[in-house]
């Protein structure tokens, strides 16, 4: 089985396990609500409000657990340590994005084909772009990842990162001794990634220490 397909399957299995725990918790809450209604003078809305708040918390924790396990698998496939990886991203983010959001966004970026060793640099660009545009770091990082993964310059333009696909592909082709038409999908994605990293340099220099 090809590695991308294996990664997706492992991520689905990890999130399915979390979903099963969520369903079990939901059943327990339903039974607990029935117990309260038979023994205490409370309204159905009272029970519903309390149960919803508690269940939402359990759902978030279970979902994060599934995403964390999926990210561990993805990083292991690239020879990366989960703890060292997250510690580096936390350092770069400087408190502008939660660890939970880092895990979710990183997992998505890896699925889009972005190498793990480049994500810290992209996060630095995202943090500087967030300062420049007034958006959150999480939003900026997601846009950068999607813009690269889908080769969508208009998404990157929204952050003020101007990337021209033609010149990016031409430069990539020259660097590996191919014609532009010979580039495969992975090489094209690498070309866009390199262009974003280059476009992000002045942005980080201008806003990185803000």
mmCIF file of N, CA and C in Angstrom, residues 3 9 34 38 60 62 67 82 88 98 107-108 123-124 128-129 135 166 172 176 189 196-198:
data_model
loop_
_atom_site.group_PDB
_atom_site.id
_atom_site.type_symbol
_atom_site.label_atom_id
_atom_site.label_comp_id
_atom_site.label_asym_id
_atom_site.label_seq_id
_atom_site.Cartn_x
_atom_site.Cartn_y
_atom_site.Cartn_z
ATOM 1 N N UNK A 3 2.306 4.919 0.786
ATOM 2 C CA UNK A 3 2.386 5.594 2.081
ATOM 3 C C UNK A 3 1.256 6.587 2.326
ATOM 4 N N UNK A 9 -5.377 5.922 6.246
ATOM 5 C CA UNK A 9 -6.067 4.824 6.928
ATOM 6 C C UNK A 9 -5.748 4.840 8.422
ATOM 7 N N UNK A 34 -31.604 10.296 32.668
ATOM 8 C CA UNK A 34 -32.821 9.579 33.066
ATOM 9 C C UNK A 34 -32.865 9.391 34.579
ATOM 10 N N UNK A 38 -35.770 11.039 37.344
ATOM 11 C CA UNK A 38 -36.641 10.193 38.169
ATOM 12 C C UNK A 38 -36.468 10.444 39.661
ATOM 13 N N UNK A 60 -14.439 17.172 22.998
ATOM 14 C CA UNK A 60 -13.224 17.885 22.619
ATOM 15 C C UNK A 60 -11.976 17.099 23.014
ATOM 16 N N UNK A 62 -11.718 13.817 23.586
ATOM 17 C CA UNK A 62 -11.612 12.585 22.797
ATOM 18 C C UNK A 62 -11.151 12.886 21.373
ATOM 19 N N UNK A 67 -6.742 13.046 17.217
ATOM 20 C CA UNK A 67 -5.882 13.841 16.349
ATOM 21 C C UNK A 67 -4.420 13.723 16.763
ATOM 22 N N UNK A 82 7.329 13.347 18.134
ATOM 23 C CA UNK A 82 6.139 14.163 18.400
ATOM 24 C C UNK A 82 6.445 15.250 19.429
ATOM 25 N N UNK A 88 8.885 22.599 19.379
ATOM 26 C CA UNK A 88 9.411 23.576 18.424
ATOM 27 C C UNK A 88 8.300 24.497 17.924
ATOM 28 N N UNK A 98 -3.036 27.697 20.249
ATOM 29 C CA UNK A 98 -3.052 26.649 21.271
ATOM 30 C C UNK A 98 -2.397 25.378 20.751
ATOM 31 N N UNK A 107 -1.561 18.184 11.479
ATOM 32 C CA UNK A 107 -2.028 16.938 10.878
ATOM 33 C C UNK A 107 -2.600 17.191 9.490
ATOM 34 N N UNK A 108 -3.369 18.272 9.365
ATOM 35 C CA UNK A 108 -3.946 18.620 8.062
ATOM 36 C C UNK A 108 -2.852 18.984 7.053
ATOM 37 N N UNK A 123 4.867 28.071 9.994
ATOM 38 C CA UNK A 123 4.171 28.636 11.152
ATOM 39 C C UNK A 123 4.728 30.011 11.502
ATOM 40 N N UNK A 124 6.033 30.172 11.353
ATOM 41 C CA UNK A 124 6.647 31.483 11.603
ATOM 42 C C UNK A 124 6.104 32.515 10.617
ATOM 43 N N UNK A 128 3.702 35.877 11.543
ATOM 44 C CA UNK A 128 3.988 37.223 11.040
ATOM 45 C C UNK A 128 2.841 37.726 10.168
ATOM 46 N N UNK A 129 2.254 36.843 9.379
ATOM 47 C CA UNK A 129 1.137 37.229 8.505
ATOM 48 C C UNK A 129 -0.092 37.578 9.329
ATOM 49 N N UNK A 135 -5.481 38.743 11.399
ATOM 50 C CA UNK A 135 -6.143 37.453 11.546
ATOM 51 C C UNK A 135 -5.447 36.638 12.634
ATOM 52 N N UNK A 166 3.900 29.878 -12.514
ATOM 53 C CA UNK A 166 4.775 29.671 -13.664
ATOM 54 C C UNK A 166 6.246 29.783 -13.311
ATOM 55 N N UNK A 172 11.894 25.339 -10.183
ATOM 56 C CA UNK A 172 12.001 23.972 -9.684
ATOM 57 C C UNK A 172 12.528 23.046 -10.775
ATOM 58 N N UNK A 176 16.259 20.681 -10.810
ATOM 59 C CA UNK A 176 16.343 19.217 -10.841
ATOM 60 C C UNK A 176 16.597 18.680 -12.244
ATOM 61 N N UNK A 189 4.239 20.695 -6.021
ATOM 62 C CA UNK A 189 3.907 21.128 -4.662
ATOM 63 C C UNK A 189 5.150 21.653 -3.949
ATOM 64 N N UNK A 196 6.597 29.964 -1.341
ATOM 65 C CA UNK A 196 5.990 30.545 -0.140
ATOM 66 C C UNK A 196 7.063 30.853 0.906
ATOM 67 N N UNK A 197 8.005 29.938 1.076
ATOM 68 C CA UNK A 197 9.084 30.177 2.036
ATOM 69 C C UNK A 197 9.895 31.411 1.651
ATOM 70 N N UNK A 198 10.132 31.577 0.358
ATOM 71 C CA UNK A 198 10.867 32.751 -0.113
ATOM 72 C C UNK A 198 10.052 34.026 0.068
#
